[in-house]
Short mmCIF file of C-alpha atoms in Angstrom, two decimals:
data_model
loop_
_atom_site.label_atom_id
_atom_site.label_comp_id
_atom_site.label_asym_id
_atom_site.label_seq_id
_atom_site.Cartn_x
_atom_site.Cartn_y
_atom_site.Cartn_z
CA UNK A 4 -15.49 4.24 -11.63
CA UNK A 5 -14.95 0.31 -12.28
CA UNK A 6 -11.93 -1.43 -10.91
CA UNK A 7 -10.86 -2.07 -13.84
CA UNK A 8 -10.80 1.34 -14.89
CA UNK A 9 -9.28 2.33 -11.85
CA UNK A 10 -6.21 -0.04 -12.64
CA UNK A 11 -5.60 1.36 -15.61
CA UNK A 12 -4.74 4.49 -13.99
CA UNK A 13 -1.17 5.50 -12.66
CA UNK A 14 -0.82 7.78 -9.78
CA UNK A 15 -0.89 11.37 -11.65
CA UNK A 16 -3.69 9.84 -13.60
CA UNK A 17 -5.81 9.41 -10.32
CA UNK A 18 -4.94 12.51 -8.50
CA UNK A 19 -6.03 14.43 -11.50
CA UNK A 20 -9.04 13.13 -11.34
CA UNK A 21 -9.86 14.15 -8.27
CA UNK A 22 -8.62 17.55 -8.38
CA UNK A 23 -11.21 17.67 -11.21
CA UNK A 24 -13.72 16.03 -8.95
CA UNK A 25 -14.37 13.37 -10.99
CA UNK A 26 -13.84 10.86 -8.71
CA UNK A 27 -12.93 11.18 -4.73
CA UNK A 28 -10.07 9.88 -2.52
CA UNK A 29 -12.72 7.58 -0.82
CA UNK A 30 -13.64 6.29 -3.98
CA UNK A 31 -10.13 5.26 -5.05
CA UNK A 32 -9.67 4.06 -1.90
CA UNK A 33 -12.82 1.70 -1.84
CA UNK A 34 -11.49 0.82 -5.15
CA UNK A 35 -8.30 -0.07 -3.61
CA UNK A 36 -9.66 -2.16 -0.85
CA UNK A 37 -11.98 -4.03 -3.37
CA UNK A 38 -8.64 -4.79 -5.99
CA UNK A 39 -6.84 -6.24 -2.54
CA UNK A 40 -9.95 -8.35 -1.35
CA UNK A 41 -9.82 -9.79 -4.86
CA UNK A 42 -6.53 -10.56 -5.59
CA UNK A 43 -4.97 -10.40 -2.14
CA UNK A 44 -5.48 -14.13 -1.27
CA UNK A 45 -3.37 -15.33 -3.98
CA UNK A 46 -0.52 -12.78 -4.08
CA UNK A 47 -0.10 -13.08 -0.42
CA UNK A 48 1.28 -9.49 -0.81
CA UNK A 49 -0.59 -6.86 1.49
CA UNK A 50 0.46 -7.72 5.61
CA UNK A 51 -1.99 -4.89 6.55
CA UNK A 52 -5.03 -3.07 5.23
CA UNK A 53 -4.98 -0.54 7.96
CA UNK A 54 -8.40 -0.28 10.00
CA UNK A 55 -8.47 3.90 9.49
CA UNK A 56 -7.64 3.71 5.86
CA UNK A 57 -11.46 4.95 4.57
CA UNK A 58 -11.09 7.59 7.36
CA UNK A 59 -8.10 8.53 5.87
CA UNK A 60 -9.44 9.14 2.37
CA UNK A 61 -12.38 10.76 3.75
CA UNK A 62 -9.76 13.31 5.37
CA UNK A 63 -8.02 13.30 2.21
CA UNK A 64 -11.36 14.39 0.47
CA UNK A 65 -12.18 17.26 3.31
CA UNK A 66 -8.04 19.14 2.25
CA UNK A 67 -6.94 17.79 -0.25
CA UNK A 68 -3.57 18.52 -0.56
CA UNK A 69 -0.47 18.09 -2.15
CA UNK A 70 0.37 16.65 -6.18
CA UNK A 71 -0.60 13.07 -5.44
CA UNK A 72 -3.81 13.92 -3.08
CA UNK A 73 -6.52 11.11 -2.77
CA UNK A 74 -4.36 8.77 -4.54
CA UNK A 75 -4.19 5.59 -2.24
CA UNK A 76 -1.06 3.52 -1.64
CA UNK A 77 0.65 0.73 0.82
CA UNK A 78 3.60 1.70 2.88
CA UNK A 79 6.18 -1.24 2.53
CA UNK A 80 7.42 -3.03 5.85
CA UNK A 81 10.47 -1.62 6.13
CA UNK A 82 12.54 1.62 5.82
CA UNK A 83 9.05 3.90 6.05
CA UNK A 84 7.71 3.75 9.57
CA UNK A 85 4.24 5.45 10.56
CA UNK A 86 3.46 6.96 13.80
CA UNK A 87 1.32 4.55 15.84
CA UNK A 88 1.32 1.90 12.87
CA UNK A 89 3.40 -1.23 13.38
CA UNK A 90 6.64 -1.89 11.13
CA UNK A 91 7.24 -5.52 11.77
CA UNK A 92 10.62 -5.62 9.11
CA UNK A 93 9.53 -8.78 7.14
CA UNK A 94 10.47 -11.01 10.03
CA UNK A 95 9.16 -12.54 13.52
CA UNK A 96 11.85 -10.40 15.44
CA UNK A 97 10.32 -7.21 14.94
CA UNK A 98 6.74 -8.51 14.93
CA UNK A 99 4.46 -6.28 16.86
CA UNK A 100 6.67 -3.35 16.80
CA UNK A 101 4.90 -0.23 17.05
CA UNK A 102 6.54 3.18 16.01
CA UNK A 103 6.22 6.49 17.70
CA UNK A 104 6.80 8.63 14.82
CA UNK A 105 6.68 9.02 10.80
CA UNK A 106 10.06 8.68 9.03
CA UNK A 107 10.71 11.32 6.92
CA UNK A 108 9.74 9.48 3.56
CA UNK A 109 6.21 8.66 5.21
CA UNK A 110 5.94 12.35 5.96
CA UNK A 111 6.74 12.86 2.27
CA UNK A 112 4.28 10.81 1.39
CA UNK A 113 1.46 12.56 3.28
CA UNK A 114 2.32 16.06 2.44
CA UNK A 115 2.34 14.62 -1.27
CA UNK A 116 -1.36 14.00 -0.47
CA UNK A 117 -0.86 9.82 -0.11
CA UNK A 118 -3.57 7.91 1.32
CA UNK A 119 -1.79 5.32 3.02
CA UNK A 120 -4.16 2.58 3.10
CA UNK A 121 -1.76 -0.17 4.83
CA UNK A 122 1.80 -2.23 4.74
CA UNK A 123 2.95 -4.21 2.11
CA UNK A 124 5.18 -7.36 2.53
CA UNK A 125 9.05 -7.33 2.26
CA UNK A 126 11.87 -9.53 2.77
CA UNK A 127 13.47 -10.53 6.31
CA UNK A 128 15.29 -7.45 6.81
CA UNK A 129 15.11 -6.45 3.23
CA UNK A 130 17.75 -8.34 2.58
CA UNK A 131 17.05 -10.86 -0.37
CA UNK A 132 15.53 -10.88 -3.61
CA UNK A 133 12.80 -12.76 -2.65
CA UNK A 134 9.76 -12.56 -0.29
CA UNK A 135 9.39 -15.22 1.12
CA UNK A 136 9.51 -15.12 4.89
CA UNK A 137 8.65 -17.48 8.02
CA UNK A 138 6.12 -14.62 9.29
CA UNK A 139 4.38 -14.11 6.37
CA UNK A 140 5.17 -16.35 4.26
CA UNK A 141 5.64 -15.96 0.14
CA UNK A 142 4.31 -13.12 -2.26
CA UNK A 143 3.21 -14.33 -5.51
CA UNK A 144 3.59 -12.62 -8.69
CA UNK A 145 0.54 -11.96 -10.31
CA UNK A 146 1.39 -12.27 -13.79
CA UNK A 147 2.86 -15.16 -12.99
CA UNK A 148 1.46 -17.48 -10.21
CA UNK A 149 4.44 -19.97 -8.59
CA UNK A 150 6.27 -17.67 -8.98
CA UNK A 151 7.60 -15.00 -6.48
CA UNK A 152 7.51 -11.10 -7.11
CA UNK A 153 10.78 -10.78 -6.15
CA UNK A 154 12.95 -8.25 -4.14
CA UNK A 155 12.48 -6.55 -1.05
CA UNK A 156 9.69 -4.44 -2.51
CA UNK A 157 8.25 -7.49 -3.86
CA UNK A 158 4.34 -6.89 -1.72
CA UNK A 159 4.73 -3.33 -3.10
CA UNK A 160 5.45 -4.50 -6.65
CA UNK A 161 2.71 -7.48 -7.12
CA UNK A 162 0.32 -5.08 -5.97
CA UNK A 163 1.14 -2.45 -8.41
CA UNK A 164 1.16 -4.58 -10.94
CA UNK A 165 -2.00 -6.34 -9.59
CA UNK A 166 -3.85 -3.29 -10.75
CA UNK A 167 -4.43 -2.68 -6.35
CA UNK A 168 -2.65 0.26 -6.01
CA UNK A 169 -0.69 2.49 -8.31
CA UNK A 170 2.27 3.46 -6.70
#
């Protein structure tokens, strides 16, 4: 599969595909990393492609579970902490925090069959419609550069609609 067809997938899309075996979670995710490497430089909008995330989708490959298995996705910086990941909250009082366990929407997301690739960039706190933050700066939207993505999903959303990840 091409990135480009890849993008033009949305999340049901992809895990159908590899339920079929048409494609594997690796693959999407190598797919996924390649979209970010592209694109990530000007949106500014992924904080962290996570080391593990092809071990991940190769474990997603060996049981794959769940409606959504093999599909990968970011985790935004807030309100979703992951076990042993960092959740830094958009700002440069939480950076380096660590968390000892998954919240219950992360744990959603991995018995859905997620691939959890990495953390996506939010606003301080979540608490403006912007991101655009002294530890990480601003996220660009992709359809339209100068411009910000906007909201507190605003990583989340310019890489959705960056074609990077689907959901």
């Amino acid at each position: 599969m091409r990135l480009d067809e890849y993008a033009g997938y949305d999340a049901v899309g992809l895990a159908h595909l590899v339920r079929t075996g048409e494609v594997s979670a690796a693959e999407l995710t190598e797919l996924a990393i390649a979209g970010a490497a592209a694109v990530d430089p000007q949106l500014n909008a992924l904080v962290e492609l996570y080391d593990d995330a092809r071990d991940r989708a190769r474990g997603a490959d060996a049981v794959p579970t769940g409606p959504l298995a093999g599909v990968p996705m970011v985790r935004k910086d807030i309100g979703a902490p992951e076990a042993g990941k960092r959740t830094e909250l958009g700002s440069r009082l939480a950076e380096g925090l660590v968390t000892h366990r998954d919240s219950h929407l992360t744990a959603a997301f991995k018995e859905a069959g997620l691939v959890i690739i990495g953390r996506s960039a939010t606003s301080e706190f979540g608490c403006y419609g912007t991101v655009e933050t002294a530890l990480r700066g601003t996220t660009n939207n992709p359809w339209k550069p100068g411009h910000t993505s906007g909201g507190s999903s605003g990583g989340s959303a310019a890489l959705v609609a960056a074609g990077v990840v689907p959901i």
